Coordinates of C-alpha atoms and ligand atoms in Angstrom, one line a residue:
X30 CA 90.0 22.0 99.2
X31 CA 91.7 20.6 102.3
X32 CA 89.4 19.8 105.2
X33 CA 90.5 22.4 107.8
X34 CA 90.8 19.8 110.5
X35 CA 92.6 17.2 108.6
X36 CA 96.0 16.6 110.1
X37 CA 98.8 15.4 107.7
X38 CA 101.6 13.8 109.6
X39 CA 104.9 15.7 109.5
X40 CA 103.5 18.9 108.0
X41 CA 102.9 22.2 109.8
X42 CA 99.7 24.3 109.1
X43 CA 102.0 27.2 108.6
X44 CA 105.2 25.9 107.0
X45 CA 106.9 29.3 106.6
X46 CA 105.9 33.0 106.8
X47 CA 107.8 35.7 105.0
X48 CA 110.2 37.0 104.3
X49 CA 108.2 40.3 104.4
X50 CA 109.5 43.6 103.2
X51 CA 110.8 45.7 106.1
X52 CA 108.7 48.5 107.5
X53 CA 111.0 51.1 106.1
X54 CA 111.9 51.3 102.4
X55 CA 113.2 53.8 99.9
X56 CA 110.6 56.4 100.6
X57 CA 111.7 56.9 104.2
X58 CA 115.4 57.0 103.2
X59 CA 114.5 59.6 100.5
X60 CA 112.9 61.9 103.2
X61 CA 116.3 61.7 105.0
X62 CA 118.4 62.3 101.9
X63 CA 116.2 65.2 100.9
X64 CA 117.2 67.0 104.1
X65 CA 120.8 67.2 102.9
X66 CA 122.4 69.4 100.2
X67 CA 124.4 67.9 97.4
X68 CA 126.3 69.0 94.4
X69 CA 124.0 69.8 91.5
X70 CA 122.5 66.7 89.9
X71 CA 123.5 64.3 92.7
X72 CA 120.3 64.3 94.6
X73 CA 118.3 63.4 91.5
X74 CA 120.7 60.5 90.9
X75 CA 120.1 59.2 94.5
X76 CA 116.3 59.6 94.0
X77 CA 116.4 57.6 90.8
X78 CA 118.4 54.8 92.5
X79 CA 115.9 54.8 95.4
X80 CA 112.9 54.6 93.1
X81 CA 114.5 51.9 90.8
X82 CA 115.7 49.5 93.6
X83 CA 112.9 47.2 94.5
X84 CA 115.2 45.5 97.1
X85 CA 115.6 48.3 99.5
X86 CA 115.2 47.1 103.0
X87 CA 115.2 49.8 105.7
X88 CA 116.9 49.4 109.1
X89 CA 115.5 48.5 112.5
X90 CA 115.4 51.8 114.1
X91 CA 115.1 50.4 117.6
X92 CA 118.3 49.9 119.5
X93 CA 117.2 46.7 121.3
X94 CA 116.3 43.4 119.5
X95 CA 118.1 44.8 116.5
X96 CA 119.2 42.1 114.0
X97 CA 122.2 44.3 113.1
X98 CA 124.7 46.0 115.3
X99 CA 123.1 49.0 117.0
X100 CA 124.4 52.4 116.1
X101 CA 123.2 53.7 119.5
X102 CA 125.4 51.1 121.1
X103 CA 128.3 52.0 118.9
X104 CA 127.7 55.8 119.7
X105 CA 127.9 54.9 123.4
X106 CA 131.0 53.1 123.0
X107 CA 132.6 55.9 120.9
X108 CA 131.4 58.5 123.5
X109 CA 132.8 56.4 126.5
X110 CA 136.2 56.2 124.6
X111 CA 136.1 60.0 123.8
X112 CA 135.2 61.1 127.2
X113 CA 137.4 58.5 129.0
X114 CA 134.7 56.8 131.1
X115 CA 133.8 53.2 131.7
X116 CA 130.1 53.6 131.1
X117 CA 128.0 55.6 128.7
X118 CA 124.3 55.6 128.2
X119 CA 122.6 57.2 125.1
X120 CA 119.3 59.1 125.9
X121 CA 117.1 61.4 123.9
X122 CA 118.3 64.7 125.4
X123 CA 120.4 66.3 128.1
X124 CA 117.2 67.1 130.0
X125 CA 116.6 63.3 130.1
X126 CA 120.2 62.7 131.0
X127 CA 120.0 65.1 134.0
X128 CA 116.8 63.5 135.3
X129 CA 118.3 60.0 134.8
X130 CA 121.4 61.1 136.6
X131 CA 119.5 62.7 139.6
X132 CA 117.3 59.6 139.8
X133 CA 120.3 57.2 139.5
X134 CA 121.8 59.1 142.5
X135 CA 118.6 58.5 144.4
X136 CA 117.7 62.1 144.6
X137 CA 114.0 62.8 145.4
X138 CA 111.6 64.6 147.6
X139 CA 113.2 66.5 150.5
X140 CA 116.6 66.8 148.8
X141 CA 118.5 69.8 147.5
X142 CA 120.7 70.2 144.5
X143 CA 123.0 73.2 144.0
X144 CA 122.7 74.8 140.5
X145 CA 124.3 77.9 139.0
X146 CA 122.3 81.1 138.5
X147 CA 123.4 81.1 134.9
X148 CA 122.6 78.0 133.1
X149 CA 119.8 76.8 130.7
X150 CA 116.6 76.3 132.7
X151 CA 116.9 72.5 132.1
X152 CA 119.6 72.1 134.8
X153 CA 117.2 73.5 137.5
X154 CA 114.0 72.2 136.0
X155 CA 115.2 68.6 136.1
X156 CA 116.0 68.9 139.8
X157 CA 112.3 69.8 140.2
X158 CA 111.4 66.9 137.8
X159 CA 113.2 64.6 140.3
X160 CA 111.1 66.1 143.0
X161 CA 114.1 67.9 144.6
X162 CA 114.6 71.6 145.4
X163 CA 117.1 73.6 143.3
X164 CA 119.4 75.9 145.3
X165 CA 120.4 78.8 143.1
X166 CA 124.0 79.9 143.5
X167 CA 126.2 82.7 142.0
X168 CA 128.5 82.3 139.1
X169 CA 132.1 83.8 139.1
X170 CA 134.0 85.6 136.2
X171 CA 134.3 82.2 134.5
X172 CA 130.5 82.4 134.2
X173 CA 130.3 79.1 135.9
X174 CA 129.4 78.0 139.4
X175 CA 131.4 79.9 142.0
X176 CA 132.9 77.2 144.3
X177 CA 132.9 79.4 147.4
X178 CA 129.3 80.4 146.8
X179 CA 128.4 76.7 146.3
X180 CA 130.1 75.8 149.6
X181 CA 128.2 78.4 151.5
X182 CA 124.9 77.0 150.0
X183 CA 125.5 73.4 151.2
X184 CA 123.1 72.1 153.8
X185 CA 122.5 68.7 155.3
X186 CA 119.9 68.2 152.5
X187 CA 122.4 68.8 149.7
X188 CA 122.4 65.6 147.5
X189 CA 124.4 66.9 144.5
X190 CA 126.2 69.8 143.0
X191 CA 125.5 70.5 139.4
X192 CA 128.5 72.0 137.7
X193 CA 127.6 73.4 134.3
X194 CA 130.3 74.2 131.8
X195 CA 128.6 77.2 130.2
X196 CA 129.2 78.6 126.8
X197 CA 131.8 75.9 126.0
X198 CA 134.3 76.5 128.8
X199 CA 135.1 74.3 131.9
X200 CA 134.0 75.3 135.4
X201 CA 136.5 75.5 138.2
X202 CA 136.7 71.8 138.4
X203 CA 139.6 71.5 140.8
X204 CA 137.8 73.6 143.5
X205 CA 134.4 72.0 142.8
X206 CA 135.8 68.5 142.9
X207 CA 137.6 69.4 146.2
X208 CA 134.3 70.8 147.6
X209 CA 132.4 67.7 146.5
X210 CA 134.9 65.4 148.1
X211 CA 135.1 67.3 151.4
X212 CA 131.4 67.3 151.7
X213 CA 130.8 63.9 150.4
X214 CA 128.3 65.2 147.8
X215 CA 128.2 63.9 144.2
X216 CA 129.2 66.3 141.4
X217 CA 127.0 66.2 138.3
X218 CA 128.6 67.7 135.3
X219 CA 126.2 69.4 132.9
X220 CA 128.3 69.2 129.7
X221 CA 125.4 70.3 127.4
X222 CA 127.2 73.4 126.1
X223 CA 130.8 72.1 126.2
X224 CA 130.8 68.6 124.5
X225 CA 134.4 67.6 123.8
X226 CA 135.9 70.2 126.1
X227 CA 138.4 69.3 128.9
X228 CA 139.9 70.4 132.2
X229 CA 143.6 69.8 132.9
X230 CA 143.8 67.1 130.2
X231 CA 140.6 65.2 131.1
X232 CA 137.5 65.5 129.1
X233 CA 134.5 67.2 130.7
X234 CA 132.0 64.5 131.7
X235 CA 134.7 62.3 133.2
X236 CA 135.7 64.4 136.2
X237 CA 132.6 64.4 138.2
X238 CA 130.5 61.5 139.6
X239 CA 128.3 61.6 136.5
X240 CA 128.2 63.7 133.3
X241 CA 125.3 64.7 131.1
X242 CA 125.6 65.7 127.5
X243 CA 123.2 67.4 124.9
X244 CA 123.4 66.5 121.2
X245 CA 120.6 68.9 120.3
X246 CA 121.2 70.8 117.2
X247 CA 122.6 74.0 118.9
X248 CA 125.4 72.2 120.7
X249 CA 129.1 71.5 119.7
X250 CA 128.5 68.0 118.5
X251 CA 125.0 67.2 117.5
X252 CA 122.4 64.6 116.4
X253 CA 119.3 67.0 116.2
X254 CA 118.0 65.7 119.5
X255 CA 119.9 63.4 121.9
X256 CA 122.1 63.1 124.9
X257 CA 124.5 60.9 126.8
X258 CA 125.1 60.0 130.5
X259 CA 128.7 59.2 131.3
X260 CA 130.2 57.7 134.5
X261 CA 132.8 55.3 135.9
X262 CA 130.3 54.0 138.4
X263 CA 128.7 50.8 137.3
X264 CA 125.8 51.0 139.8
X265 CA 124.9 54.6 138.7
X266 CA 125.0 53.4 135.0
X267 CA 122.7 50.5 135.8
X268 CA 120.2 52.7 137.6
X269 CA 120.3 55.5 134.9
X270 CA 119.8 52.7 132.3
X271 CA 116.8 51.5 134.2
X272 CA 115.3 54.9 134.6
X273 CA 115.9 55.7 130.8
X274 CA 113.8 52.6 129.8
X275 CA 110.8 52.5 132.0
X276 CA 112.8 50.1 134.1
X277 CA 112.0 47.5 131.5
X278 CA 115.8 47.1 131.9
X279 CA 118.0 45.7 129.3
X280 CA 120.2 44.4 132.1
X281 CA 122.2 41.3 131.4
X282 CA 118.7 39.5 131.6
X283 CA 115.8 41.8 130.8
X284 CA 113.2 39.8 132.8
X285 CA 115.4 38.8 135.7
X286 CA 114.4 39.7 139.2
X287 CA 116.3 42.4 141.1
X288 CA 120.0 41.5 141.5
X289 CA 120.5 44.1 144.1
X290 CA 118.1 46.3 146.1
X291 CA 117.6 49.5 144.1
X292 CA 118.0 48.0 140.8
X293 CA 114.3 47.8 139.8
X294 CA 111.9 50.7 140.0
X295 CA 109.4 52.4 137.6
X296 CA 111.1 54.7 135.2
X297 CA 110.5 56.6 132.0
X298 CA 111.3 56.3 128.3
X299 CA 114.4 58.3 127.3
X300 CA 115.7 55.8 124.7
X301 CA 117.6 57.2 121.7
X302 CA 116.5 56.1 118.2
X303 CA 119.0 54.5 115.8
X304 CA 118.7 57.5 113.5
X305 CA 120.0 59.9 116.2
X306 CA 122.5 57.2 117.1
X307 CA 123.9 57.0 113.6
X308 CA 124.3 60.8 113.4
X309 CA 125.7 61.0 116.8
X310 CA 128.3 58.3 116.1
X311 CA 129.6 60.2 113.0
X312 CA 129.7 63.4 115.1
X313 CA 131.5 61.9 118.0
X314 CA 134.2 60.6 115.6
X315 CA 134.7 64.1 114.3
X316 CA 134.7 65.8 117.7
X317 CA 138.4 66.8 117.7
X318 CA 138.3 68.1 114.1
X319 CA 135.2 70.2 114.9
X320 CA 136.9 71.6 118.0
X321 CA 140.1 72.4 116.0
X322 CA 137.9 74.6 113.7
X323 CA 136.4 76.5 116.6
X324 CA 139.8 76.9 118.3
X325 CA 141.5 78.2 115.2
X326 CA 138.8 80.8 114.6
X327 CA 138.7 81.9 118.2
X328 CA 142.5 82.3 118.4
X329 CA 142.6 84.5 115.3
X330 CA 139.7 86.7 116.6
X331 CA 141.2 87.0 120.1
X332 CA 144.7 87.7 118.9
X333 CA 143.2 90.6 116.7
X334 CA 141.6 92.3 119.6
X335 CA 143.6 95.2 121.0
X336 CA 144.0 95.0 124.8
X337 CA 142.2 97.7 126.7
X338 CA 142.5 98.1 130.5
X339 CA 138.7 98.6 130.8
X340 CA 137.8 95.5 128.8
X341 CA 138.4 92.0 130.1
X342 CA 138.0 88.6 128.6
X343 CA 135.9 86.0 130.4
X344 CA 138.3 84.0 132.7
X345 CA 139.0 80.6 131.3
X346 CA 139.8 78.0 133.9
X347 CA 141.7 76.0 131.3
X348 CA 142.2 77.7 128.0
X349 CA 143.4 74.4 126.3
X350 CA 140.1 72.8 127.3
X351 CA 137.8 75.5 126.1
X352 CA 135.7 74.3 123.2
X353 CA 136.0 77.9 121.8
X354 CA 132.4 78.2 120.6
X355 CA 132.3 81.9 121.7
X356 CA 134.4 84.7 123.0
X357 CA 133.1 86.7 125.9
X358 CA 134.2 90.2 126.9
X359 CA 133.3 92.1 130.1
X360 CA 132.9 95.9 129.8
X361 CA 132.8 98.3 132.7
X362 CA 129.0 98.6 133.0
X363 CA 125.7 97.4 131.5
X364 CA 124.9 100.7 129.8
X365 CA 128.1 100.9 127.8
X366 CA 127.7 97.1 127.1
X367 CA 124.3 97.7 125.6
X368 CA 125.7 100.6 123.4
X369 CA 128.7 98.6 122.4
X370 CA 126.6 95.7 121.3
X371 CA 124.5 98.0 119.1
X372 CA 127.7 99.5 117.7
X373 CA 129.2 96.1 117.0
X374 CA 126.0 95.1 115.1
X375 CA 126.4 98.2 113.0
X376 CA 130.0 97.0 112.2
X377 CA 128.7 93.6 111.3
X378 CA 130.2 91.8 114.3
X379 CA 128.2 88.7 115.4
X380 CA 127.9 90.1 119.0
X381 CA 125.1 89.6 121.4
X382 CA 124.2 90.5 125.0
X383 CA 124.0 87.8 127.6
X384 CA 121.6 89.5 130.1
X385 CA 119.4 92.5 129.7
X386 CA 116.9 93.1 132.4
X387 CA 114.2 93.8 129.8
X388 CA 114.7 90.7 127.7
X389 CA 113.3 87.4 128.9
X390 CA 115.8 84.5 128.6
X391 CA 115.6 81.0 130.1
X392 CA 119.4 81.0 130.8
X393 CA 119.0 83.6 133.6
X394 CA 117.6 82.6 137.0
X395 CA 115.5 85.7 137.3
X396 CA 113.2 84.4 134.5
X397 CA 112.8 81.0 136.2
X398 CA 109.5 82.0 137.8
X399 CA 108.4 78.3 137.8
X400 CA 111.0 77.9 140.4
X401 CA 111.1 81.3 142.1
X402 CA 107.3 81.2 142.5
X403 CA 107.5 77.6 143.6
X404 CA 105.2 76.2 140.9
X405 CA 104.1 72.6 140.9
X406 CA 102.6 70.4 138.2
X407 CA 100.3 68.6 140.5
X408 CA 98.3 69.1 143.7
X409 CA 101.0 67.3 145.8
X410 CA 102.9 70.6 145.4
X411 CA 106.2 68.8 145.1
X412 CA 109.0 69.4 145.5
X413 CA 108.2 72.4 147.8
X414 CA 105.8 70.5 150.0
X415 CA 108.5 68.0 151.0
X416 CA 110.2 70.5 153.2
X417 CA 109.1 72.8 156.0
X418 CA 108.7 76.4 154.6
X419 CA 111.5 77.5 156.9
X420 CA 113.9 75.0 155.1
X421 CA 113.1 76.2 151.6
X422 CA 115.6 78.4 149.8
X423 CA 114.7 82.1 149.9
X424 CA 114.3 82.8 146.2
X425 CA 114.2 86.3 144.9
X426 CA 115.0 88.0 141.7
X427 CA 117.9 89.8 143.2
X428 CA 119.4 86.9 145.1
X429 CA 122.4 86.6 142.9
X430 CA 123.6 90.2 142.1
X431 CA 127.2 89.2 141.1
X432 CA 125.8 87.0 138.4
X433 CA 123.5 89.7 137.0
X434 CA 126.3 92.2 137.1
X435 CA 128.7 89.9 135.3
X436 CA 126.1 88.9 132.7
X437 CA 124.9 92.4 132.2
X438 CA 128.4 93.5 131.3
X439 CA 129.1 90.5 129.0
X440 CA 129.3 90.7 125.3
X441 CA 129.1 87.3 123.6
X442 CA 130.9 87.0 120.2
X443 CA 129.8 84.1 118.2
X444 CA 132.7 81.9 116.9
X445 CA 132.1 79.7 113.8
X446 CA 134.6 77.1 112.7
X447 CA 133.9 78.2 109.1
X448 CA 135.4 81.8 109.6
X449 CA 138.2 82.5 107.2
X450 CA 141.3 84.4 108.5
X451 CA 139.9 87.5 106.9
X452 CA 136.6 87.0 108.6
X453 CA 138.4 86.8 112.0
X454 CA 140.4 89.9 111.4
X455 CA 137.4 91.7 110.2
X456 CA 135.5 90.7 113.4
X457 CA 138.5 91.8 115.5
X458 CA 138.6 95.1 113.6
X459 CA 134.9 95.8 114.3
X460 CA 135.4 95.0 118.0
X461 CA 138.5 97.3 118.2
X462 CA 136.6 100.2 116.5
X463 CA 133.8 100.0 119.0
X464 CA 136.0 99.6 122.1
X465 CA 138.2 102.5 120.9
X466 CA 135.1 104.7 120.6
X467 CA 133.2 103.7 123.6
X468 CA 135.6 102.2 126.1
X469 CA 138.9 104.0 125.4
Ligands
LIG501 C1 123.4 73.9 130.1 C2 122.3 73.1 129.5 N1 121.8 72.0 130.1 C3 120.9 71.3 129.6 C4 120.3 71.5 128.4 C5 119.2 70.7 127.9 O1 119.6 70.0 126.7 P1 118.5 69.2 125.8 O2 118.1 70.3 124.8 O3 119.4 68.2 125.1 O4 117.6 68.7 126.6 C6 120.7 72.6 127.6 C7 120.2 72.9 126.3 O5 120.2 73.9 125.8 C8 121.8 73.4 128.2 O6 122.3 74.5 127.5

């Protein structure tokens, strides 16, 4: 045996290590494959291949330091091209995208952000997570932020307006962009529910200062969980990127000192995994085909609905840009709406209510008691403690009566791109029967 201390000229103690098997092998791939459905017999064939192949080497599922081209980076590029922006950052959710956007804009304690009274709670919750105060504002008959109400809500503390494109359809972007410009306030687009949609020929997420997307499984284009931040502003992108990665900062040089005041700060970890990146990439490429399916089905259902003077469709600010994931009807009052939904269910129509004062729902501001009651996660009582009580918004459950009236009279018809022409006419027939009976 060699004496441990003997040095032999020209040789290394450790001449070579590895190669080692990668951390992920066939077993991990099988768990993924097993989630999919195949034609009979095919899954078994794949399993046999995975079990027999001793050379399976799994991927590096971390986007950085990846020896192969990153799927997350490819998804960012594809998303930037789809949306039509210069910069795109992948994150692990739209909630993360919103916090990163607010933080990139420098929003913090003592600031206010305008949010619509009808949106998923995340839009308002992320304002609080950024230590700012959400100012809750009425929606109009597009069921998106009412620009006039937003204008009335602006104060010297307003640091952003969050325009949410709810249930697939664009907000009044012309009026909101004009307002944002006149007041010098950034417009944050929450595109969580309208991925791929557009307004006057421009994709949502490219019109405002910064756009935030969700790829969670219930959205238009999906990766299970996931999100994207889109912007033309390089500085905002850099700051969002820092925030999303603990400010460990994969800038041009990860360990470089600050290139400009405001580049380095302590952030969080919102990184997207390569698994989500791969699924997102495939979905982004298919966006227009997915939208075409929704739009075909919605057109057929809508064309089949007999017009009635007492029933109105939700106002679309740009019908071409609607992602068409649903069709919303307004009936004359909440009581007939409730009865019509029940009757539509009896007809087999995939109809649902949007607001019922007896049913809790995180999309309606009246249930955001965390905000209405000014809850805080810590004893610093932020964000509320950052402003004198007289400057805090006066929250109450009846502060947005128009929103509650519109939502209480809304019937939401689910659209599925898989509906056949017969499905669409059957749905329209069911709706017509109920309207004929209850709202003649
Ligand atoms: C309007 C809106 N904003 C934000 C979010 C949050 O998205 P995520 O689930 O990706 O965090 C959602 C999700 O439902 C949403 O509908």
